[in-house]
Each structure stands twice: as structure tokens, then as C-alpha cells.
Amino acid sequence: MMSMNIIDVVQCKYPGQIELGNVSFRKPENEILINEWNVPNIERPSELELEAEIPQYQRQFDVETFKKDIDFKVAALLDSTAQSRGYSDSQSIASYATSSNVQWQAEAQAFIAWRDQVWEHVYIEYMAIDAGGNIPNEDEYIASLPQIVWP
């Protein structure tokens, strides 16, 4: 998986604090230093203290990274699959589920059924990972997802 840094530790340990502007960093010459620390009721840790916590947060970071990446890759897979049939994206093809054109309706319904199968597989994998299971290789996992069967 990806290597963590102290920014990632802060995001895992103090979720939302960077986005709220309570923590900022500066990056001089291949270093990451805390620039500002205003986390309510939390004393500012040193960079060394945060680096020492990387092993503790590595799995959480890996899981979060995997889920974000898979969500993105599945969305891209859905869109590219719809585009392979001439639709602009996954939402476009799904909008034809009740079309009066029999072919478009059949394609949309096949797509929707497949899309649901794909996301069911993804969420089952997420539950297994959350329960302590191994984090699969992203590309191999995407390749293992159900394949669409067009009418």
C-alpha cells in the first residue's frame, strides 16, 4: 500500500481538522512540518511523535485509500461501460429503464442490474476489510467484479 506521512496521521487521528483549517503544514526540502496547530483541547504533537504513530494508523490509512480508489474506479467502470453502448455515462443509460424503445429499455435494465451487482460486491468486500480481512490489489479487484451481460 501507499506510504503514510504525518499529514495522513493527522487526518486519521484528528479527522476533519485539516479541512477546518485547524492544522496546516509546510513542506520545505522533502520535509513536512506543522505550520499551524489549533485543534481544540489537543496539545500540539511534534513531527517525530506523529511519525512514530504511522504504524498504528497504517491499516486505517490503507483501508481508507483503498475504498476511495475503488469508489473512483468503479464509477469510471460504470461510465465507460455505458459509453461502450453509446450512452454518455452511467446515469444516462439508467434513465432509459422505462423507455418506450424496447432496446434502450433492455440495455438500461441490464445495466442497472449489473451496476447493483457490482456495488453489492464492493460493499461486501468493504465489510470484509473492515472486519480485518486483507486489502486486495485494486486492479485485480476491479477485474474480478461481475461482468455485464448485454441483452
XYZ file of C-alpha atoms in Angstrom:
151
model
C 0.000 0.000 0.000
C 0.947 3.661 -0.007
C 3.416 5.175 2.420
C 1.953 7.422 5.052
C 3.297 10.721 6.282
C 2.416 12.930 9.230
C -0.349 14.663 7.277
C -2.037 11.295 6.837
C -1.627 10.543 10.560
C -3.323 13.834 11.432
C -6.160 13.052 9.012
C -6.661 9.622 10.613
C -6.191 10.672 14.230
C -7.938 14.052 14.072
C -10.493 13.742 11.241
C -11.669 16.999 9.721
C -9.157 19.225 11.492
C -7.127 19.977 8.365
C -10.301 20.756 6.394
C -11.475 23.065 9.195
C -8.188 24.967 8.937
C -7.117 23.987 12.456
C -3.955 22.297 11.183
C -1.682 23.296 8.349
C 1.698 22.118 7.171
C 4.656 23.428 5.243
C 6.968 21.314 3.149
C 10.488 22.693 2.949
C 13.008 20.471 1.129
C 11.476 16.972 1.446
C 10.221 17.588 4.987
C 6.734 18.028 6.345
C 6.462 20.403 9.267
C 3.456 21.581 11.242
C 2.835 25.177 10.338
C -0.249 25.805 12.451
C -1.968 23.751 15.183
C -5.288 24.925 16.619
C -7.002 21.622 17.397
C -9.335 22.303 20.324
C -8.169 20.729 23.604
C -5.290 18.861 21.945
C -1.687 19.832 22.619
C 0.413 20.166 19.503
C 2.405 16.989 18.886
C 5.873 17.102 17.419
C 6.559 15.862 13.939
C 8.581 12.992 15.473
C 5.634 11.974 17.659
C 3.369 11.897 14.613
C 5.929 9.916 12.592
C 6.113 7.377 15.418
C 2.343 6.844 15.091
C 2.467 5.891 11.407
C 2.476 2.126 12.090
C -0.575 2.497 14.353
C -2.581 4.251 11.609
C -1.176 2.496 8.523
C -4.021 -0.027 8.194
C -6.714 2.635 8.657
C -4.972 4.735 6.018
C -4.668 1.764 3.652
C -8.351 0.880 4.080
C -9.495 4.462 3.508
C -7.226 4.808 0.481
C -8.462 1.510 -0.982
C -12.107 2.496 -0.547
C -11.628 5.935 -2.107
C -9.708 4.472 -5.032
C -12.224 1.663 -5.599
C -15.164 4.072 -5.426
C -13.477 6.172 -8.123
C -12.519 3.159 -10.271
C -15.994 1.604 -10.041
C -17.612 4.897 -11.054
C -15.225 5.062 -14.021
C -16.006 1.432 -14.905
C -19.735 2.128 -14.842
C -19.353 5.202 -17.023
C -17.057 3.504 -19.527
C -19.404 0.516 -19.742
C -22.335 2.822 -20.504
C -20.210 4.714 -23.028
C -19.342 1.428 -24.772
C -23.023 1.296 -25.791
C -23.213 4.930 -26.885
C -24.598 6.488 -23.683
C -22.840 9.469 -22.162
C -22.446 7.934 -18.677
C -23.999 5.571 -16.145
C -26.757 7.994 -15.195
C -27.703 8.459 -18.812
C -28.145 4.763 -19.523
C -30.079 4.240 -16.284
C -32.531 6.951 -17.335
C -33.709 4.676 -20.167
C -35.055 1.989 -17.773
C -38.654 2.888 -18.678
C -38.012 3.972 -22.268
C -40.622 3.175 -24.891
C -37.757 1.950 -27.090
C -37.502 -1.753 -26.276
C -33.743 -1.990 -26.996
C -32.827 1.016 -24.878
C -35.064 -0.168 -22.060
C -33.487 -3.645 -22.121
C -29.962 -2.198 -22.133
C -30.799 0.110 -19.246
C -32.339 -2.653 -17.172
C -29.384 -4.971 -17.823
C -27.023 -2.150 -16.872
C -28.905 -1.341 -13.655
C -28.955 -4.997 -12.593
C -25.209 -5.268 -13.283
C -24.451 -1.967 -11.538
C -26.268 -3.218 -8.447
C -24.306 -6.495 -8.509
C -21.035 -4.587 -8.794
C -21.787 -2.304 -5.839
C -23.031 -5.264 -3.765
C -19.672 -6.983 -4.364
C -17.827 -3.807 -3.447
C -19.734 -3.289 -0.199
C -19.294 -6.940 0.783
C -15.546 -6.515 0.230
C -15.549 -3.333 2.314
C -17.247 -5.185 5.181
C -14.678 -7.990 4.965
C -11.820 -5.490 5.031
C -13.390 -3.592 7.925
C -13.584 -6.913 9.787
C -9.810 -7.327 9.409
C -9.591 -9.030 6.018
C -6.793 -8.449 3.560
C -6.867 -5.427 1.299
C -6.769 -6.728 -2.279
C -4.789 -5.323 -5.159
C -7.027 -2.617 -6.640
C -6.625 -3.530 -10.302
C -7.072 -7.244 -9.640
C -10.142 -6.485 -7.546
C -11.725 -4.357 -10.285
C -11.010 -7.132 -12.806
C -12.751 -9.641 -10.509
C -16.041 -7.732 -10.408
C -19.071 -9.196 -12.218
C -19.128 -8.622 -15.960
C -22.141 -7.129 -17.657
C -24.293 -9.312 -19.899
C -25.999 -7.200 -22.531
C -29.366 -8.243 -23.976
